[in-house]
Amino acid sequence: MKSSEIRRAFIDFFAERGHLQVPSSSLIPTDPTVLLTTAGMQQMVPYFLGLERPPHTRLTSIQKCFRTVDIDEVGDESHLTFFEMLGNFSIGDYFKAEAISWAWEFLTKWLGVPPERWYPTVHPDDDFSYWYWRDKIGVPAERIFKLEDNWWGPVGATGPNGPDSEIHYDRGPEFGCGKPTCGPGCDCGRFLETWNLVFMEFYKEPDGTQRPLPRKNIDTGMGLERISLIMQGVGSVFETDLFYPILTEAATIAGVRYKEDGRVDRSLRVIADHARGVTFLVADGVFPSNEGRGYVLRRVLRRAVRHGRLLGIERPFLGQLAEIVIELFSCYYPNLVEQRERLHRVILHEEEHFQRTLATGLARFEALVDQLQHAGESIIPGDEAFRLYDTYGFPLELTEELAREVGLTVDRAGFERALERQRERSRASAGRFADRQRERAGLYAQFAERPTEFVGYERLEAEATIVGLLGITQPLEEAEAGDQVEIVLDRTPFYGEAGGQVGDTGELRSETGVVVVEETHRPTPEVIVHRGQVREGWVRVGQRVVAVVAAERRAAIRRSHTATHLVHAALRRVLGEQARQAGSLVAPDRLRFDFTHPEAVQPDQLEAIEKLVNDWIVSDAPVAVRYQPLGEALAEGAMALFGEKYGPVVRVVAIGDVSKELCGGTHVSHTGEIGYVLLTSETSVASGVRRLEALTGPAAVRRARELVDVAARSAHLLHVAVERLAEEVERMQQRLRAQERELARLAAELALERAVPLVEQAPRVDGVRVVSARLEVPSLAVLRRLGEELRERIGSGVIILGTAIENRAALLALATRDAVERGVDAGRVVERVAPLLGGRGGGRADRAEGGGGDASRLEEALAVARAEVERQLRGEATS
């Protein structure tokens, strides 16, 4: 039975049972958490979860799938990367009984496989399925196996799941291990898992708990390749009509025969599987790259090329095999024909690129192996694995496969460290574009005679031609995935940074690659340069691309730019005509506006400015754009920015009767699109220049919501209405200040009570009392007050006090008049001692202060201060 007949039989069988056939979805899933489509049920998940309404409660499909879990095993007789899954699905309709009955009927009656060749398995806790297979279907109990593995988990970390029942085909004792325990689940290969019936009953939450689904669902999957093997009576899936034409073409290209040499057979199987996978991945829009699904494509393609090399193929050959794949599958997947030319370009380029380095890379690998084995080492260093990756294009997994073949392993952690170092260098090189702007002027000059046509006022997507590719130091003809580049197009919808408006971001998509545009700038007024990284595939000069601007970001920038014009108009109305623009930044969701004004803007003026702006937004005034001669525009009152250069014809942006300015930026069509503007700060920039900052659109709304929430929580904690919050806070501040004053008074009294004995017990130096002590006080104010009290009490003498406040040392030195007359200088004392504390100090002869950040030396500083006073009293010079 041909695979085409099996396809038709399956769809017809379930159509007769009320199922609607749905087409296969792309290998690129809509779920961003999943790299590739790995199962037929992935497109059904939104229906299972009730997030979308299905076109029917009973569905059937033949879904193309791609898995890399067992890629290292591909090359044996059963493992695959790309495969097709036959499936039938129930969304809250039928459940276990129907799923089991129909699977049995299709296999035994429609396909005519003898019932005794089928062995069902069930989960040990699934009593219904076991009973149904035994008592309703009539399978003998000894042919029904209970296996713990019969549970189908979610595609990602969370999702629908449940027990399953697998149907295994007995290929015969000649394929078995001969053990009496041999049965489904045995590794020997006798029992081939053919159809999996999944009973979706639960949803796995992020914490691992299982929540019962509101509606039970059925998800089944049967590999077309495996059922074709059974129906065609061949030894492996590679001998079915789904693979054999590809395999034999590869054998012809290599000049070898299948089934004569085990190593040759393995390479032919790898090539046949990978040729199918590469063709379908590229047809669905995957480009080779060093990350994500593009890396999967690169890994599979280069693995196929390497196995071609093992067979002696030293020229590009995968395009030839892709043509066989197109012939075999285009009647089911017409996009293969639609993408034929692009398929060949992408595959040939990647294959040629790898072929150029493969031989030297293999030679380097063999030399490395000899060196390691001679030294008795068994691990390939991570730096060496990275060198094979970076210099010769060997995916890490290919190096690991080569290593396994010679009994070595690879330091994967070391490889990852080397890779991260390269990424850091790449990020740094991206910065060097901007750092070398002046040096790059010569590179940009070559495009000045053919200005970039800007079409971004009317559209956010446009077809264009690459007229220039620039690296850090020189022009390029081609750039590969991972390369940091600057690209010049003949026309573009990307706005290049100018007039305070930031440049656009987005993507440039060609038939062979994708460039992520991270920044757009204008090195000259005529040239727009797109700076970014080739994310997938490659691009070259002369290629056609589709330039796509990030729409949401552009919309946010447009809101901010029109809001900037409104802020300018409001400033002039509230502050006067002298308030003129002196600079601006227009970014997504925020703006910054510098203007001339001699003094700070008062709170009531800021409130008036914000109200005016939002009143104009609510009025939904139209924003009109027209081109006029410069003189005519100025005569009509259009505002020009000081210092800007304008051509003979200018672009005038008029907002109702509120504002009219010369402007080349992008704007909304009506002010209502801005939504809301919230002023967040007003500061000084320079003499006579002030700066306003504001949020716009959703960002302004979010910030306002946050402020409302903070006010509501605060009012709740203080048990007052929100309207009385400021009044209550002011009252609390007054109470707090009064309490702080009272605490300071009490602390001073307590400290004084403890310090008075110091005066009475103070030793005399030549008849003068000297008090030197560390005290614990809450503030400098208390220390000063305490010092004055002690000076009054000492009558004649010197007071030196130290304290630590918030880990900083403070010193206070006071001297009575007669002590000063005898030579005491408090200022010199503190000036000498403060450096010990890591600070400075000084003052008058009768009073001085100082301190520093090192409170740990406070005791030492006080001792030195006392010694200095004693020297002064004895008339000794300071050493």
Coordinates of N, CA and C in Angstrom, one line a residue, residues 590-723:
R590 N 7.8 58.6 25.5 CA 8.3 59.7 26.3 C 8.9 60.8 25.4
L591 N 9.0 62.0 26.0 CA 9.6 63.1 25.3 C 10.4 63.9 26.3
R592 N 11.4 64.6 25.7 CA 12.2 65.6 26.5 C 12.2 66.9 25.7
F593 N 11.9 68.0 26.3 CA 11.8 69.3 25.6 C 12.6 70.3 26.3
D594 N 13.6 70.9 25.6 CA 14.4 72.0 26.2 C 13.9 73.3 25.6
F595 N 13.8 74.3 26.4 CA 13.3 75.6 26.0 C 13.9 76.7 26.7
T596 N 13.9 77.9 26.1 CA 14.5 79.1 26.7 C 13.5 79.7 27.7
H597 N 14.0 79.9 28.9 CA 13.2 80.6 29.9 C 14.2 80.9 31.1
P598 N 14.1 82.1 31.6 CA 15.1 82.6 32.6 C 15.0 82.0 34.0
E599 N 13.8 81.4 34.3 CA 13.7 80.9 35.7 C 12.9 79.6 35.7
A600 N 12.8 79.0 36.9 CA 12.1 77.7 37.1 C 10.6 78.0 36.8
V601 N 10.0 77.0 36.2 CA 8.5 77.1 35.9 C 7.8 76.7 37.2
Q602 N 6.9 77.5 37.6 CA 6.2 77.3 38.9 C 5.2 76.2 38.8
P603 N 4.8 75.5 39.9 CA 3.9 74.4 39.9 C 2.6 74.7 39.2
D604 N 2.0 75.9 39.5 CA 0.7 76.3 38.9 C 0.9 76.4 37.4
Q605 N 2.1 76.9 36.9 CA 2.3 77.0 35.5 C 2.4 75.6 34.8
L606 N 3.1 74.7 35.5 CA 3.2 73.4 35.0 C 1.8 72.7 34.8
E607 N 1.0 72.9 35.8 CA -0.3 72.4 35.8 C -1.1 73.0 34.6
A608 N -1.0 74.3 34.4 CA -1.7 74.9 33.3 C -1.2 74.4 31.9
I609 N 0.2 74.1 31.8 CA 0.7 73.6 30.6 C 0.2 72.2 30.3
E610 N 0.2 71.4 31.3 CA -0.3 70.0 31.2 C -1.8 70.0 30.8
K611 N -2.5 70.8 31.4 CA -4.0 70.9 31.2 C -4.2 71.3 29.7
L612 N -3.5 72.3 29.3 CA -3.7 72.8 27.9 C -3.4 71.7 26.9
V613 N -2.3 71.0 27.1 CA -1.9 69.9 26.2 C -3.0 68.8 26.1
N614 N -3.5 68.4 27.3 CA -4.5 67.3 27.3 C -5.8 67.8 26.8
D615 N -6.1 69.1 27.0 CA -7.4 69.6 26.4 C -7.3 69.5 24.9
W616 N -6.1 69.9 24.3 CA -6.0 69.8 22.9 C -6.0 68.3 22.4
I617 N -5.5 67.4 23.2 CA -5.6 66.0 22.8 C -7.1 65.5 22.8
V618 N -7.8 65.9 23.8 CA -9.2 65.5 23.9 C -10.0 66.1 22.7
S619 N -9.6 67.3 22.3 CA -10.4 67.9 21.2 C -10.2 67.2 19.9
D620 N -9.2 66.2 19.8 CA -9.0 65.4 18.6 C -8.8 66.3 17.4
A621 N -8.0 67.3 17.5 CA -7.7 68.2 16.4 C -6.9 67.5 15.3
P622 N -7.2 67.8 14.1 CA -6.5 67.2 13.0 C -5.1 67.6 12.9
V623 N -4.2 66.7 12.4 CA -2.8 67.1 12.2 C -2.6 67.0 10.7
A624 N -2.4 68.2 10.1 CA -2.3 68.3 8.6 C -0.8 68.5 8.3
V625 N -0.4 67.9 7.2 CA 1.0 68.0 6.7 C 0.9 68.5 5.2
R626 N 1.7 69.5 4.9 CA 1.8 70.0 3.5 C 3.2 70.6 3.3
Y627 N 3.5 70.6 2.0 CA 4.8 71.1 1.6 C 4.6 72.5 1.0
Q628 N 5.4 73.5 1.4 CA 5.3 74.9 0.9 C 6.7 75.4 0.7
P629 N 6.8 76.5 -0.1 CA 8.0 77.3 -0.2 C 8.3 77.8 1.2
L630 N 9.6 77.9 1.5 CA 10.0 78.3 2.9 C 9.5 79.7 3.2
G631 N 9.6 80.6 2.3 CA 9.2 82.0 2.6 C 7.7 82.1 2.8
E632 N 7.0 81.3 2.0 CA 5.5 81.3 2.2 C 5.1 80.7 3.5
A633 N 5.8 79.6 3.9 CA 5.4 79.0 5.2 C 5.7 79.9 6.4
L634 N 6.9 80.6 6.3 CA 7.2 81.5 7.4 C 6.3 82.7 7.5
A635 N 5.9 83.2 6.3 CA 4.9 84.3 6.3 C 3.6 83.9 6.9
E636 N 3.2 82.7 6.8 CA 1.9 82.2 7.3 C 2.0 81.9 8.8
G637 N 3.2 82.1 9.4 CA 3.4 81.9 10.8 C 3.9 80.6 11.3
A638 N 4.4 79.8 10.3 CA 5.0 78.5 10.7 C 6.3 78.8 11.5
M639 N 6.5 78.0 12.5 CA 7.7 78.3 13.4 C 8.9 77.4 12.9
A640 N 10.0 78.1 12.7 CA 11.3 77.4 12.3 C 12.2 77.3 13.6
L641 N 12.9 76.3 13.7 CA 13.9 76.1 14.8 C 15.2 76.9 14.5
F642 N 15.6 77.6 15.5 CA 16.9 78.4 15.4 C 18.0 77.4 15.2
G643 N 18.8 77.7 14.2 CA 20.0 76.9 13.9 C 19.8 75.8 12.9
E644 N 18.5 75.5 12.6 CA 18.2 74.4 11.6 C 18.4 75.0 10.2
K645 N 18.8 74.1 9.3 CA 19.0 74.5 7.9 C 17.7 73.9 7.1
Y646 N 17.1 74.8 6.3 CA 15.9 74.4 5.5 C 16.2 74.6 4.1
G647 N 15.6 73.7 3.3 CA 15.7 73.9 1.8 C 14.6 74.9 1.3
P648 N 14.5 75.1 0.0 CA 13.6 76.0 -0.5 C 12.1 75.6 -0.3
V649 N 11.9 74.3 -0.2 CA 10.5 73.7 0.0 C 10.6 73.0 1.4
V650 N 9.6 73.3 2.2 CA 9.7 72.7 3.6 C 8.4 72.0 3.9
R651 N 8.5 71.1 4.9 CA 7.3 70.3 5.3 C 6.7 71.0 6.5
V652 N 5.5 71.4 6.4 CA 4.8 72.1 7.5 C 3.8 71.2 8.2
V653 N 3.9 71.1 9.5 CA 3.0 70.2 10.3 C 2.1 71.2 11.1
A654 N 0.8 71.2 10.8 CA -0.2 72.1 11.5 C -1.1 71.2 12.3
I655 N -1.3 71.6 13.6 CA -2.2 70.9 14.5 C -3.4 71.9 14.8
G656 N -4.5 71.6 14.1 CA -5.6 72.5 14.2 C -5.2 73.9 14.1
D657 N -5.7 74.8 15.0 CA -5.3 76.2 15.1 C -4.3 76.4 16.2
V658 N -3.7 75.3 16.7 CA -2.9 75.4 17.9 C -1.4 75.6 17.6
S659 N -0.9 74.9 16.6 CA 0.5 74.9 16.3 C 0.8 74.7 14.8
K660 N 1.8 75.4 14.4 CA 2.3 75.2 13.0 C 3.8 75.3 13.0
E661 N 4.5 74.2 12.7 CA 5.9 74.2 12.7 C 6.5 73.5 11.5
L662 N 7.7 73.9 11.1 CA 8.5 73.2 10.1 C 9.1 71.9 10.7
C663 N 8.7 70.8 10.2 CA 9.1 69.5 10.8 C 9.2 68.4 9.8
G664 N 10.2 67.6 9.9 CA 10.4 66.4 9.0 C 10.0 65.1 9.7
G665 N 9.5 65.1 10.9 CA 9.2 63.9 11.7 C 7.9 63.3 11.4
T666 N 7.6 62.2 12.1 CA 6.3 61.5 11.8 C 5.4 61.8 12.9
H667 N 4.1 61.9 12.5 CA 3.1 62.4 13.5 C 1.8 61.6 13.3
V668 N 0.9 61.7 14.4 CA -0.4 61.1 14.3 C -1.3 61.9 13.4
S669 N -2.4 61.4 13.0 CA -3.3 62.1 12.1 C -4.3 63.0 12.9
H670 N -4.6 62.6 14.2 CA -5.4 63.5 15.0 C -4.8 63.4 16.4
T671 N -5.0 64.5 17.2 CA -4.4 64.6 18.5 C -4.9 63.5 19.4
G672 N -6.1 63.1 19.2 CA -6.7 62.1 20.1 C -6.0 60.8 20.2
E673 N -5.2 60.5 19.1 CA -4.4 59.3 19.1 C -3.3 59.3 20.2
I674 N -2.9 60.5 20.7 CA -1.9 60.5 21.7 C -2.3 59.9 23.0
G675 N -3.6 60.1 23.3 CA -4.1 59.5 24.5 C -4.0 60.4 25.7
Y676 N -2.8 60.6 26.2 CA -2.6 61.4 27.4 C -1.1 61.7 27.5
V677 N -0.9 62.9 28.1 CA 0.5 63.4 28.3 C 0.6 63.7 29.8
L678 N 1.7 63.2 30.4 CA 1.9 63.4 31.9 C 3.3 64.1 32.1
L679 N 3.3 65.3 32.5 CA 4.6 65.9 32.8 C 5.2 65.3 34.0
T680 N 6.5 64.9 33.9 CA 7.2 64.2 35.1 C 8.3 65.0 35.7
S681 N 8.9 66.0 35.0 CA 9.9 66.8 35.7 C 10.2 68.1 35.0
E682 N 10.7 69.0 35.7 CA 11.1 70.3 35.1 C 12.4 70.7 35.8
T683 N 13.5 70.9 35.0 CA 14.8 71.1 35.6 C 15.5 72.1 34.8
S684 N 16.7 72.5 35.3 CA 17.6 73.5 34.6 C 18.6 72.7 33.8
V685 N 18.9 73.1 32.6 CA 19.9 72.5 31.7 C 21.1 73.4 31.6
A686 N 20.9 74.6 31.4 CA 22.0 75.6 31.4 C 21.4 77.0 31.7
S687 N 22.2 78.0 31.7 CA 21.7 79.3 32.1 C 20.7 79.7 31.0
G688 N 19.5 80.0 31.5 CA 18.4 80.4 30.6 C 17.8 79.3 29.8
V689 N 18.1 78.1 30.1 CA 17.5 76.9 29.4 C 16.9 76.0 30.4
R690 N 15.7 75.7 30.2 CA 15.0 74.7 31.1 C 14.6 73.4 30.3
R691 N 14.3 72.4 31.1 CA 14.0 71.1 30.4 C 12.7 70.5 31.0
L692 N 11.8 70.2 30.2 CA 10.6 69.4 30.6 C 10.7 68.0 30.1
E693 N 10.3 67.1 30.9 CA 10.2 65.7 30.5 C 8.8 65.2 30.7
A694 N 8.3 64.3 29.9 CA 6.9 63.9 29.9 C 6.8 62.5 29.4
L695 N 5.7 61.8 29.8 CA 5.4 60.5 29.3 C 4.2 60.7 28.4
T696 N 4.0 59.8 27.4 CA 2.9 59.9 26.5 C 2.2 58.6 26.3
G697 N 1.0 58.6 25.9 CA 0.2 57.4 25.5 C 0.1 56.5 26.7
P698 N 0.2 55.1 26.4 CA 0.0 54.1 27.4 C 1.0 54.3 28.6
A699 N 2.2 54.7 28.3 CA 3.2 54.9 29.4 C 2.7 56.0 30.4
A700 N 2.1 57.0 29.8 CA 1.6 58.1 30.7 C 0.4 57.6 31.5
V701 N -0.4 56.8 30.9 CA -1.6 56.2 31.6 C -1.1 55.2 32.7
R702 N -0.1 54.4 32.4 CA 0.5 53.5 33.4 C 1.1 54.2 34.6
R703 N 1.8 55.3 34.3 CA 2.4 56.1 35.4 C 1.4 56.8 36.2
A704 N 0.3 57.3 35.6 CA -0.8 57.9 36.3 C -1.5 56.9 37.2
R705 N -1.7 55.7 36.7 CA -2.3 54.6 37.4 C -1.4 54.3 38.7
E706 N -0.1 54.2 38.5 CA 0.8 53.9 39.6 C 0.7 55.0 40.7
L707 N 0.6 56.3 40.2 CA 0.5 57.3 41.2 C -0.8 57.3 42.0
V708 N -1.9 57.0 41.3 CA -3.2 56.9 41.9 C -3.2 55.7 42.9
D709 N -2.5 54.6 42.5 CA -2.5 53.5 43.5 C -1.6 53.8 44.7
V710 N -0.5 54.5 44.5 CA 0.3 54.9 45.6 C -0.5 55.8 46.6
A711 N -1.2 56.8 46.0 CA -2.0 57.7 46.8 C -3.1 56.9 47.6
A712 N -3.7 56.0 46.9 CA -4.8 55.2 47.5 C -4.3 54.4 48.7
R713 N -3.1 53.7 48.4 CA -2.5 52.9 49.5 C -2.1 53.7 50.7
S714 N -1.5 54.9 50.4 CA -1.1 55.8 51.5 C -2.2 56.3 52.3
A715 N -3.3 56.7 51.6 CA -4.5 57.2 52.3 C -5.1 56.1 53.2
H716 N -5.1 54.9 52.6 CA -5.6 53.7 53.4 C -4.8 53.5 54.7
L717 N -3.5 53.6 54.6 CA -2.6 53.3 55.7 C -2.8 54.5 56.8
L718 N -3.1 55.7 56.3 CA -3.2 56.8 57.2 C -4.6 57.0 57.6
H719 N -5.6 56.2 57.1 CA -7.0 56.3 57.5 C -7.6 57.7 57.2
V720 N -7.3 58.2 56.0 CA -7.9 59.5 55.6 C -8.3 59.3 54.1
A721 N -9.2 60.2 53.7 CA -9.6 60.3 52.3 C -8.4 60.7 51.4
V722 N -8.4 60.2 50.2 CA -7.3 60.6 49.3 C -7.2 62.1 49.2
E723 N -8.3 62.8 49.1 CA -8.3 64.2 49.0 C -7.6 64.9 50.1

